[in-house]
Amino acid sequence: MSRDVFTLVEPDVPKAGLIVNSAHSGRLYLGSFVQSSQLSLTSLRSSEDAYVDQLFDAAPALGVPMLSAVMPRAYVDLNRASDELDPAVIEGLRRSNVSPRIASGLGVIPLVVAEGREIRRGKMSLMNAKTRLARYYWPYHQELVHLMDVTRNSFGSALLLDCHSMPSQSGDVGAIGYDIILGDRFGASCSGEYVDVLESLFADVGFRVGRNAPFAGAFIAQRYGAPSSGHHVIQIEVNRGLYLDEREIKPKAEFASVKRKLTSVLEQMIAFMRPQIGLAAE
């Protein structure tokens, strides 16, 4: 199923309590949005998790649903809380209780893209901001809640793989020394068993894997990760240098081989989780 709000592709027959999510790979840049920006389209795309949805799009054929964004992160950031509204972007807001993400210009409606480049001059009205959230943010999260609940009810638990990409160079930490970073908010968003298995699977196909640093998991992991309730979330960061020309934002020749490895990991993770179906039915 495809909408202008999100894309959901479901398997013919669900095989495991797994969901794949890509909230930052949207690339529908409305003409009005691009025209209102002071940045080029390429610059706007610099904060996008470019083509992550394509890297993981084998999920439905393997037997698990995949939810992905249509609108770009520069327009609305689905991995933020709805109240992370930036006074520097939206008229009429007081500068109180500003979170670190808002202070960095990365609220639910961002001020900046990569390298701190401001998206637009001037502010938008609070009404326009709320309209944007009503149109694109809330339907996405309502669908995510539905998927988590249905999956848990069918299989006994739900594991959400929240898929993202990270720049090969990242601010003060310099060159990222890993191909994959798994974030479970230091154990708060997911059972340790799931994280251990996933880390081993990534390592087995040749990826260098780290945990929680510098990316431990953002709003989606915080909001939906509740292991005691059978809701598990692992944030996956894939190093863009593996598959993407980061300057031109175009897939590299290695894209296909990286995708094959990621598909293999998905397939093996699904196989690991499938034996739990019988236990859930009991």
Coordinates of C-alpha atoms in Angstrom, one line a residue:
M1 CA 0.0 0.0 0.0
S2 CA 1.3 3.4 -1.0
R3 CA 0.1 6.9 0.1
D4 CA 1.5 10.4 -0.2
V5 CA 1.9 10.2 3.6
F6 CA 3.9 7.0 4.0
T7 CA 4.5 3.7 2.2
L8 CA 3.6 0.4 3.8
V9 CA 4.4 -2.9 2.1
E10 CA 3.1 -5.9 3.9
P11 CA 4.0 -9.6 3.3
D12 CA 1.5 -12.0 1.8
V13 CA 2.0 -14.2 4.9
P14 CA 3.7 -12.7 8.0
K15 CA 6.5 -15.0 9.2
A16 CA 7.9 -13.4 12.3
G17 CA 7.3 -10.7 14.9
L18 CA 9.5 -8.2 13.1
I19 CA 8.9 -4.8 11.5
V20 CA 11.3 -2.8 9.4
N21 CA 11.0 1.0 9.5
S22 CA 12.7 3.8 7.6
A23 CA 11.6 7.2 8.9
H24 CA 14.3 9.4 7.3
S25 CA 14.5 8.1 3.7
G26 CA 11.6 10.1 2.3
R27 CA 12.5 12.0 -0.9
L28 CA 9.3 13.7 -2.1
Y29 CA 10.4 17.4 -2.2
L30 CA 7.4 19.5 -2.9
G31 CA 8.1 22.3 -5.3
S32 CA 6.7 24.9 -2.9
F33 CA 9.1 23.6 -0.2
V34 CA 12.1 23.8 -2.4
Q35 CA 11.2 27.2 -3.6
S36 CA 10.8 28.5 -0.1
S37 CA 14.2 27.2 0.9
Q38 CA 17.5 29.1 0.6
L39 CA 19.3 25.8 -0.2
S40 CA 19.7 23.7 -3.3
L41 CA 17.9 20.4 -3.6
T42 CA 21.2 18.6 -3.1
S43 CA 21.8 20.5 0.1
L44 CA 18.3 19.8 1.4
R45 CA 18.9 16.1 0.7
S46 CA 22.1 16.1 2.9
S47 CA 20.1 15.2 6.0
E48 CA 18.2 12.4 4.3
D49 CA 18.9 8.8 5.0
A50 CA 19.2 8.4 1.3
Y51 CA 18.0 5.1 -0.2
V52 CA 17.9 3.3 3.2
D53 CA 14.4 2.2 2.3
Q54 CA 15.8 0.5 -0.8
L55 CA 18.6 -1.2 1.2
F56 CA 16.0 -3.0 3.4
D57 CA 13.1 -3.3 0.9
A58 CA 13.4 -7.1 0.7
A59 CA 11.7 -7.3 4.1
P60 CA 8.1 -7.9 2.8
A61 CA 9.3 -10.7 0.4
L62 CA 11.0 -12.3 3.4
G63 CA 7.8 -12.2 5.4
V64 CA 7.7 -9.0 7.5
P65 CA 6.1 -5.5 6.9
M66 CA 8.1 -2.4 6.0
L67 CA 7.0 1.1 6.7
S68 CA 8.8 4.0 5.2
A69 CA 8.5 7.8 4.9
V70 CA 7.5 9.7 1.8
M71 CA 8.2 13.2 3.0
P72 CA 11.9 14.2 3.6
R73 CA 13.4 14.7 7.0
A74 CA 14.1 18.4 6.1
Y75 CA 10.3 18.9 5.9
V76 CA 9.2 16.9 8.9
D77 CA 11.3 14.7 11.2
L78 CA 9.4 11.6 12.1
N79 CA 12.0 10.6 14.6
R80 CA 11.3 13.5 17.0
A81 CA 8.6 14.1 19.5
S82 CA 5.6 16.1 18.2
D83 CA 6.2 18.9 20.8
E84 CA 9.9 19.4 19.8
L85 CA 8.9 22.7 18.1
D86 CA 11.7 25.2 17.5
P87 CA 11.1 28.9 18.4
A88 CA 13.6 29.7 15.7
V89 CA 11.4 28.1 13.1
I90 CA 7.9 28.8 14.3
E91 CA 6.3 32.1 15.3
G92 CA 4.8 32.7 18.7
L93 CA 6.8 30.1 20.7
R94 CA 8.6 30.9 23.9
R95 CA 12.2 29.8 24.3
S96 CA 11.6 27.6 27.4
N97 CA 12.5 24.0 28.0
V98 CA 14.4 23.8 24.7
S99 CA 15.8 20.2 24.3
P100 CA 19.3 19.6 23.0
R101 CA 17.9 18.5 19.6
I102 CA 15.9 21.8 19.3
A103 CA 19.0 23.7 20.3
S104 CA 20.9 22.0 17.5
G105 CA 18.2 23.0 15.0
L106 CA 16.9 19.5 14.7
G107 CA 13.3 19.7 16.0
V108 CA 10.3 18.0 14.5
I109 CA 10.3 20.7 11.9
P110 CA 14.0 21.3 11.4
L111 CA 15.8 24.6 11.2
V112 CA 18.9 23.1 9.6
V113 CA 20.2 20.2 7.5
A114 CA 23.7 18.7 7.7
E115 CA 26.6 21.0 8.6
G116 CA 24.2 23.5 10.3
R117 CA 22.9 25.0 7.0
E118 CA 19.6 26.8 7.6
I119 CA 16.7 25.6 5.5
R120 CA 14.8 28.8 5.1
R121 CA 14.7 32.5 5.9
G122 CA 12.1 33.7 8.3
K123 CA 9.6 31.7 10.3
M124 CA 6.3 29.8 9.6
S125 CA 3.1 30.3 11.6
L126 CA 2.2 27.9 14.3
M127 CA -1.0 27.0 12.4
N128 CA 1.1 25.9 9.3
A129 CA 3.4 23.9 11.6
K130 CA 0.4 22.1 13.1
T131 CA -1.1 21.5 9.7
R132 CA 2.2 19.9 8.6
L133 CA 2.2 17.6 11.6
A134 CA -1.5 16.6 11.1
R135 CA -0.9 15.8 7.5
Y136 CA 2.3 13.9 7.7
Y137 CA 3.5 13.2 11.2
W138 CA 0.5 11.8 13.0
P139 CA -0.6 9.3 10.3
Y140 CA 2.8 7.8 10.3
H141 CA 3.0 7.3 14.0
Q142 CA -0.6 6.0 14.1
E143 CA 0.4 3.4 11.6
L144 CA 3.5 2.5 13.5
V145 CA 1.5 2.0 16.7
H146 CA -0.9 -0.2 14.8
L147 CA 1.9 -2.3 13.3
M148 CA 3.5 -2.8 16.7
D149 CA 0.3 -3.8 18.4
V150 CA -0.8 -6.2 15.6
T151 CA 2.6 -7.8 15.5
R152 CA 2.8 -8.3 19.2
N153 CA -0.7 -9.7 19.4
S154 CA 0.1 -12.2 16.5
F155 CA 3.6 -13.3 17.6
G156 CA 3.8 -12.6 21.3
S157 CA 6.3 -9.7 20.9
A158 CA 7.2 -7.1 18.3
L159 CA 10.7 -6.2 17.3
L160 CA 11.0 -2.9 15.3
L161 CA 14.2 -2.4 13.3
D162 CA 14.4 1.4 13.0
C163 CA 16.7 1.8 10.0
H164 CA 18.9 4.9 9.4
S165 CA 22.2 5.9 7.9
M166 CA 25.1 7.9 9.4
P167 CA 27.7 10.0 7.6
S168 CA 31.1 8.5 7.3
Q169 CA 32.4 11.6 9.0
S170 CA 30.3 12.8 12.0
G171 CA 31.2 16.1 13.7
D172 CA 33.5 15.9 16.6
V173 CA 33.9 12.2 16.5
G174 CA 35.5 12.4 13.1
A175 CA 35.6 9.2 11.0
I176 CA 33.0 6.7 12.1
G177 CA 34.9 3.5 12.9
Y178 CA 32.0 1.2 12.3
D179 CA 29.9 0.0 9.4
I180 CA 26.9 -0.5 11.6
I181 CA 25.9 0.9 14.9
L182 CA 23.0 -0.7 16.9
G183 CA 21.2 1.6 19.4
D184 CA 19.0 0.1 22.1
R185 CA 19.2 3.1 24.5
F186 CA 21.7 1.1 26.6
G187 CA 19.2 -1.7 27.1
A188 CA 16.1 0.3 27.7
S189 CA 14.4 -0.2 24.3
C190 CA 15.1 -3.8 23.5
S191 CA 15.8 -7.2 25.0
G192 CA 19.6 -7.9 25.1
E193 CA 19.1 -11.2 23.4
Y194 CA 17.7 -9.6 20.2
V195 CA 20.6 -7.1 20.1
D196 CA 23.2 -9.8 20.7
V197 CA 21.8 -11.9 17.9
L198 CA 21.6 -9.0 15.4
E199 CA 25.1 -7.9 16.2
S200 CA 26.4 -11.4 15.5
L201 CA 24.6 -11.6 12.2
F202 CA 26.0 -8.3 11.0
A203 CA 29.5 -9.3 12.1
D204 CA 29.1 -12.6 10.3
V205 CA 28.6 -10.9 6.9
G206 CA 31.7 -8.8 7.5
F207 CA 30.4 -5.6 9.0
R208 CA 32.2 -3.8 11.8
V209 CA 29.5 -3.3 14.5
G210 CA 29.3 -0.9 17.4
R211 CA 26.6 -0.2 20.0
N212 CA 25.0 3.0 21.3
A213 CA 27.9 5.4 20.5
P214 CA 27.5 7.9 19.1
F215 CA 23.9 6.9 18.3
A216 CA 22.0 5.2 21.1
G217 CA 18.5 5.6 19.6
A218 CA 16.3 8.7 19.2
F219 CA 12.5 9.3 19.7
I220 CA 11.2 6.2 18.0
A221 CA 13.4 3.9 20.1
Q222 CA 12.5 5.9 23.2
R223 CA 8.8 6.1 22.5
Y224 CA 8.1 2.5 21.3
G225 CA 10.7 0.5 23.0
A226 CA 9.1 -1.2 26.0
P227 CA 10.6 -4.7 26.4
S228 CA 8.4 -5.5 29.5
S229 CA 5.3 -5.0 27.3
G230 CA 6.7 -7.0 24.4
H231 CA 7.6 -4.0 22.3
H232 CA 11.3 -4.0 21.3
V233 CA 13.2 -1.4 19.2
I234 CA 16.7 -1.5 17.8
Q235 CA 18.0 1.6 15.9
I236 CA 20.3 0.6 13.0
E237 CA 22.7 3.1 11.6
V238 CA 24.4 2.1 8.3
N239 CA 27.6 4.0 7.4
R240 CA 26.8 5.9 4.2
G241 CA 30.3 5.6 3.0
L242 CA 29.6 1.9 2.3
Y243 CA 27.0 2.5 -0.4
L244 CA 26.6 6.2 -1.1
D245 CA 28.4 9.0 -2.9
E246 CA 27.8 11.4 0.0
R247 CA 28.5 14.6 -1.9
E248 CA 26.3 13.8 -4.9
I249 CA 23.8 11.7 -2.9
K250 CA 23.9 8.9 -5.4
P251 CA 24.2 5.1 -4.9
K252 CA 27.8 3.8 -5.4
A253 CA 28.7 0.7 -7.3
E254 CA 28.9 -1.2 -4.0
F255 CA 25.2 -0.5 -3.3
A256 CA 24.0 -3.9 -4.6
S257 CA 26.6 -5.9 -2.5
V258 CA 25.7 -4.0 0.7
K259 CA 22.0 -4.6 0.1
R260 CA 22.7 -8.3 -0.4
K261 CA 24.5 -8.5 3.0
L262 CA 21.7 -6.5 4.7
T263 CA 19.1 -8.8 3.1
S264 CA 21.0 -11.8 4.4
V265 CA 20.9 -10.4 7.9
L266 CA 17.2 -9.8 7.7
E267 CA 16.6 -13.3 6.5
Q268 CA 18.6 -14.8 9.3
M269 CA 17.0 -12.6 11.9
I270 CA 13.5 -13.7 10.7
A271 CA 14.7 -17.3 10.8
F272 CA 15.8 -16.8 14.4
M273 CA 12.5 -15.3 15.5
R274 CA 10.2 -17.8 13.6
P275 CA 10.6 -20.6 16.3
Q276 CA 8.9 -18.3 18.7
I277 CA 5.6 -18.5 16.7
G278 CA 4.6 -21.8 18.3
L279 CA 5.3 -20.4 21.8
A280 CA 3.2 -17.4 21.1
A281 CA 0.3 -19.6 19.9
E282 CA 0.4 -21.6 23.1

